[in-house]
Amino acid sequence: MQSMAKGVQEYLSRREVSTGIYCTIHPNIELVKYKRPVSNEQDLLGDTELTPDGFQLTTDSFCSQCALDGIYQEQLGSRAEKTANYNYLKNSKHGKYKIFKSQSLIGKKSLWKATFDSFKVTIQEEQEILNQSRRIAREFVDNQKAFNVVFTGKAGRGKSHLAMAILQDINEKLKDNKKSCLFINTSELVREIKISWNYDDKKHEEERLTDLMRTVDYLVIDDLGTEASFQDKQAGDWIQAIIYNVFNVREGNTIITTNLQGSELKRAYNSKIISRILENSKGNIIKFDGITDKRMN
């Protein structure tokens, strides 16, 4: 049995590729990816990561000791990677610039393409919303004062697009100023937390996500209120606690997008959370009224 295990370890070691990220359970052991043969032509022609010798890399990273201990790392490994990446990036040159792309939780990946220039303007109301968004980005970059922004309106009106465009603009313009940006979609936040319950990792994941949202320089919380309609009360309560803890520390530089109006927000969240959200947002509550449904274009 020992000789078989040794043989398997030797075989795997020849296929290991270092990641530079270390396991949170075994801090002295580096996470690795494994080389495997390309499975089909689509893998060869598509976006699959290939090694110089023509092998396909596994998507997930693994800890060899966790594997020996019988711990599956598909989810734990990805979170260990995110935590280690964040700790490294926030202290490295241009690292804060990279936090935006490596740590954000977004729904549709196409949202990364959202910029001011790609926002389609067909009516005057849309031009005014775009102008206000550009103004908000300028004021954030100038850093004259800390303030919050609330984008409110029906689904599909471009709130997430313009919130992302503001962060894209800030992240590029402040690349050399050691400022960090983060985009968090609340549905993705719920999903991450639910996954952590399956791996007895709830406390660690809450701390990681809360620390991220509290400490970045510029934060978007996207689609706030969506999770309030979820049937899982435990998840809803968990998100409410995280949102409160985040706003209890942040003093501004936060953008909220929501489909809910004022009275609906008050029914979905306790008064302390609403008070924190509206704090420092005077003059920056932007209503997406009269805007066409961008999903129909």
Coordinates of C-alpha atoms in Angstrom, one line a residue:
M1 CA 0.0 0.0 0.0
Q2 CA 2.8 2.4 0.9
S3 CA 4.6 1.7 -2.4
M4 CA 1.4 2.3 -4.3
A5 CA 0.9 5.7 -2.5
K6 CA 4.5 6.6 -3.2
G7 CA 4.1 5.8 -6.8
V8 CA 1.0 7.9 -7.1
Q9 CA 2.8 10.8 -5.4
E10 CA 5.7 10.5 -7.8
Y11 CA 3.4 10.5 -10.8
L12 CA 1.4 13.5 -9.5
S13 CA 4.6 15.5 -8.7
R14 CA 5.7 15.2 -12.4
R15 CA 2.4 16.9 -13.3
E16 CA 2.4 19.6 -10.7
V17 CA 2.5 23.3 -11.6
S18 CA 3.2 25.8 -8.8
T19 CA 0.7 28.6 -8.2
G20 CA 2.6 30.8 -5.7
I21 CA -0.4 30.6 -3.4
Y22 CA -0.3 28.8 0.0
C23 CA -2.9 26.7 1.7
T24 CA -4.8 28.4 4.6
I25 CA -5.1 25.0 6.4
H26 CA -1.4 24.1 5.9
P27 CA 0.4 27.4 5.5
N28 CA 3.7 25.9 4.6
I29 CA 2.4 24.0 1.6
E30 CA 2.0 25.6 -1.8
L31 CA -1.2 25.1 -3.8
V32 CA -0.6 23.5 -7.1
K33 CA -2.5 22.8 -10.4
Y34 CA -2.1 19.6 -12.3
K35 CA -1.3 19.0 -16.0
R36 CA -3.6 16.8 -17.9
P37 CA -3.9 15.9 -21.6
V38 CA -6.0 18.2 -23.8
S39 CA -9.4 16.5 -23.9
N40 CA -10.7 17.9 -27.2
E41 CA -10.2 20.4 -30.0
Q42 CA -12.3 23.0 -28.3
D43 CA -9.9 23.0 -25.4
L44 CA -7.0 23.5 -27.7
L45 CA -8.6 26.4 -29.6
G46 CA -10.5 28.0 -26.7
D47 CA -9.5 29.9 -23.6
T48 CA -8.2 26.9 -21.7
E49 CA -4.9 27.5 -20.0
L50 CA -2.1 25.4 -21.6
T51 CA 1.4 24.7 -20.4
P52 CA 4.4 25.2 -22.7
D53 CA 4.6 21.4 -23.2
G54 CA 1.0 21.3 -24.5
F55 CA -0.9 20.1 -21.4
Q56 CA -4.2 21.5 -20.1
L57 CA -4.1 22.9 -16.5
T58 CA -6.8 22.0 -14.0
T59 CA -9.1 24.9 -13.1
D60 CA -8.9 24.4 -9.3
S61 CA -5.8 24.5 -7.1
F62 CA -5.0 21.8 -4.6
C63 CA -3.0 21.3 -1.4
S64 CA -1.2 17.9 -1.4
Q65 CA -1.6 17.5 2.4
C66 CA -5.3 18.3 2.2
A67 CA -5.6 15.7 -0.5
L68 CA -3.8 13.1 1.6
D69 CA -6.1 14.0 4.5
G70 CA -9.1 13.4 2.3
I71 CA -10.2 17.1 2.1
Y72 CA -11.5 18.1 -1.3
Q73 CA -10.2 21.5 -2.3
E74 CA -12.5 22.6 -5.1
Q75 CA -14.1 25.3 -2.9
L76 CA -11.7 25.6 0.0
G77 CA -8.8 25.9 -2.5
S78 CA -10.4 28.7 -4.4
R79 CA -11.1 30.7 -1.3
A80 CA -7.6 30.0 0.1
E81 CA -6.4 31.4 -3.2
K82 CA -8.5 34.5 -3.0
T83 CA -7.5 35.2 0.6
A84 CA -3.8 34.7 -0.1
N85 CA -4.1 36.8 -3.3
Y86 CA -5.8 39.7 -1.4
N87 CA -3.2 39.6 1.4
Y88 CA -0.4 39.7 -1.1
L89 CA -2.0 42.3 -3.5
K90 CA -2.9 44.9 -0.9
N91 CA 0.8 45.1 0.1
S92 CA 2.5 44.9 -3.3
K93 CA 3.3 47.5 -5.9
H94 CA 0.3 48.1 -8.1
G95 CA -1.3 45.3 -6.0
K96 CA -4.4 47.4 -5.0
Y97 CA -5.0 48.0 -8.7
K98 CA -5.3 44.2 -9.3
I99 CA -7.7 43.6 -6.3
F100 CA -10.6 44.9 -8.5
K101 CA -10.3 42.1 -11.0
S102 CA -9.2 39.3 -8.7
Q103 CA -11.5 39.7 -5.8
S104 CA -14.8 41.2 -7.1
L105 CA -17.9 39.1 -7.2
I106 CA -20.0 39.8 -10.3
G107 CA -22.8 37.9 -12.0
K108 CA -22.5 38.1 -15.7
K109 CA -18.8 38.2 -16.9
S110 CA -19.9 40.6 -19.7
L111 CA -20.2 43.3 -17.1
W112 CA -16.4 43.7 -17.1
K113 CA -16.9 45.3 -20.5
A114 CA -19.1 48.1 -19.0
T115 CA -17.6 51.6 -19.5
F116 CA -18.9 55.1 -20.0
D117 CA -18.3 54.8 -23.7
S118 CA -20.2 51.6 -24.0
F119 CA -23.3 53.0 -22.3
K120 CA -25.9 53.4 -25.0
V121 CA -27.6 56.8 -25.0
T122 CA -30.9 57.2 -27.0
I123 CA -32.8 59.8 -24.9
Q124 CA -32.0 62.9 -22.9
E125 CA -32.6 61.2 -19.6
E126 CA -29.9 58.6 -20.3
Q127 CA -27.4 61.4 -21.2
E128 CA -28.1 63.1 -17.9
I129 CA -27.6 59.9 -16.0
L130 CA -24.3 59.3 -17.9
N131 CA -23.2 62.8 -17.1
Q132 CA -24.0 62.4 -13.4
S133 CA -22.0 59.1 -13.4
R134 CA -19.0 60.8 -15.0
R135 CA -19.2 63.6 -12.4
I136 CA -19.3 61.1 -9.6
A137 CA -16.2 59.3 -10.9
R138 CA -14.4 62.7 -11.2
E139 CA -15.3 63.6 -7.6
F140 CA -14.2 60.2 -6.3
V141 CA -10.9 60.6 -8.1
D142 CA -10.4 64.1 -6.8
N143 CA -11.1 62.8 -3.3
Q144 CA -12.3 66.1 -2.1
K145 CA -14.7 64.4 0.3
A146 CA -16.0 61.0 1.1
F147 CA -19.6 60.3 0.0
N148 CA -22.1 57.5 -0.8
V149 CA -24.1 57.1 -4.0
V150 CA -27.4 55.3 -4.5
F151 CA -28.6 54.2 -8.0
T152 CA -32.2 53.2 -7.8
G153 CA -34.7 52.2 -10.5
K154 CA -36.3 49.2 -12.3
A155 CA -34.2 46.2 -13.4
G156 CA -32.4 46.5 -16.7
R157 CA -31.9 50.3 -16.7
G158 CA -28.1 50.3 -16.6
K159 CA -27.5 50.8 -12.9
S160 CA -24.9 48.0 -12.7
H161 CA -23.3 49.1 -16.0
L162 CA -22.7 52.6 -14.8
A163 CA -21.6 51.5 -11.3
M164 CA -19.0 49.3 -13.0
A165 CA -18.0 52.0 -15.4
I166 CA -17.3 54.3 -12.4
L167 CA -15.1 51.7 -10.8
Q168 CA -13.3 51.0 -14.1
D169 CA -12.6 54.7 -14.4
I170 CA -11.4 55.1 -10.8
N171 CA -9.2 52.0 -10.9
E172 CA -7.4 53.1 -14.0
K173 CA -6.9 56.7 -13.0
L174 CA -5.7 55.8 -9.5
K175 CA -3.5 52.9 -10.6
D176 CA -0.4 54.6 -9.2
N177 CA -2.0 56.0 -6.1
K178 CA -2.4 52.7 -4.2
K179 CA -6.2 52.8 -4.2
S180 CA -8.4 49.7 -4.3
C181 CA -11.8 49.0 -5.9
L182 CA -14.2 46.2 -5.4
F183 CA -17.5 45.2 -7.0
I184 CA -19.8 42.9 -5.0
N185 CA -23.1 41.6 -6.4
T186 CA -25.3 40.5 -3.5
S187 CA -26.6 37.4 -5.2
E188 CA -23.0 36.2 -5.7
L189 CA -22.3 37.1 -2.1
V190 CA -25.2 34.9 -1.0
R191 CA -23.9 32.1 -3.2
E192 CA -20.4 32.3 -1.7
I193 CA -21.7 32.2 1.8
K194 CA -24.0 29.3 1.1
I195 CA -21.0 27.3 -0.4
S196 CA -19.0 28.0 2.8
W197 CA -21.7 26.3 4.9
N198 CA -21.1 23.1 3.1
Y199 CA -17.4 23.1 4.0
D200 CA -17.7 24.2 7.6
D201 CA -15.9 27.4 6.5
K202 CA -18.7 29.9 7.4
K203 CA -16.7 31.9 9.9
H204 CA -13.6 32.3 7.8
E205 CA -15.6 33.2 4.7
E206 CA -17.7 35.8 6.5
E207 CA -14.5 37.4 7.9
R208 CA -12.8 37.4 4.5
L209 CA -15.7 39.0 2.7
T210 CA -16.5 41.5 5.4
D211 CA -12.8 42.6 5.6
L212 CA -12.7 43.0 1.9
M213 CA -15.8 45.2 1.8
R214 CA -14.8 47.3 4.8
T215 CA -11.2 48.0 3.8
V216 CA -11.2 48.7 0.1
D217 CA -11.1 52.4 -0.9
Y218 CA -14.0 52.3 -3.4
L219 CA -16.9 49.8 -3.1
V220 CA -19.9 48.9 -5.2
I221 CA -22.7 46.8 -3.6
D222 CA -24.7 45.8 -6.6
D223 CA -28.4 44.8 -6.7
L224 CA -29.0 45.3 -3.0
G225 CA -32.4 43.9 -2.0
T226 CA -32.3 40.9 -4.3
E227 CA -31.3 38.6 -1.5
A228 CA -34.1 39.9 0.6
S229 CA -36.6 37.9 -1.5
F230 CA -34.7 34.7 -1.0
Q231 CA -36.6 32.0 0.8
D232 CA -33.5 31.1 2.9
K233 CA -33.9 33.2 6.1
Q234 CA -30.5 32.2 7.4
A235 CA -28.8 33.6 4.2
G236 CA -30.9 36.8 4.4
D237 CA -30.0 37.3 8.1
W238 CA -26.3 36.6 7.3
I239 CA -26.3 39.2 4.5
Q240 CA -28.0 41.8 6.7
A241 CA -25.3 41.3 9.4
I242 CA -22.5 41.7 6.8
I243 CA -24.0 44.8 5.2
Y244 CA -24.4 46.4 8.6
N245 CA -20.9 45.6 9.7
V246 CA -19.6 47.0 6.4
F247 CA -21.5 50.3 6.7
N248 CA -20.7 50.6 10.3
V249 CA -17.1 51.1 9.4
R250 CA -17.2 52.7 5.9
E251 CA -17.6 56.5 5.9
G252 CA -18.2 56.9 2.2
N253 CA -16.8 56.0 -1.3
T254 CA -19.6 53.4 -1.6
I255 CA -22.1 53.0 -4.5
I256 CA -25.3 51.1 -4.0
T257 CA -27.5 49.8 -6.8
T258 CA -31.0 48.6 -6.1
N259 CA -34.3 47.9 -7.7
L260 CA -36.1 48.9 -4.5
Q261 CA -37.5 52.3 -3.7
G262 CA -37.1 54.0 -0.3
S263 CA -40.2 52.4 1.3
E264 CA -39.3 48.9 0.0
L265 CA -35.7 49.2 1.3
K266 CA -37.1 50.1 4.7
R267 CA -39.2 47.0 4.7
A268 CA -36.3 44.8 3.6
Y269 CA -33.7 46.1 6.0
N270 CA -33.6 47.4 9.6
S271 CA -33.5 51.1 10.2
K272 CA -29.8 51.1 11.2
I273 CA -28.7 49.7 7.8
I274 CA -30.9 52.2 5.9
S275 CA -29.5 55.1 8.0
R276 CA -25.9 54.0 7.2
I277 CA -26.7 53.6 3.5
L278 CA -28.2 57.1 3.2
E279 CA -25.5 58.7 5.3
N280 CA -23.3 61.0 3.2
S281 CA -25.4 60.4 0.1
K282 CA -27.2 63.8 -0.1
G283 CA -27.3 65.0 -3.7
N284 CA -26.1 61.6 -5.0
I285 CA -29.3 59.5 -4.9
I286 CA -29.7 58.9 -8.6
K287 CA -33.2 57.7 -9.9
F288 CA -33.1 55.9 -13.2
D289 CA -36.6 57.1 -14.1
G290 CA -37.5 57.3 -17.8
I291 CA -34.6 55.1 -18.8
T292 CA -35.3 52.4 -21.5
D293 CA -34.7 48.7 -20.6
K294 CA -31.2 48.1 -21.8
R295 CA -31.8 44.3 -22.0
M296 CA -34.2 44.9 -24.9
N297 CA -31.5 46.6 -27.0

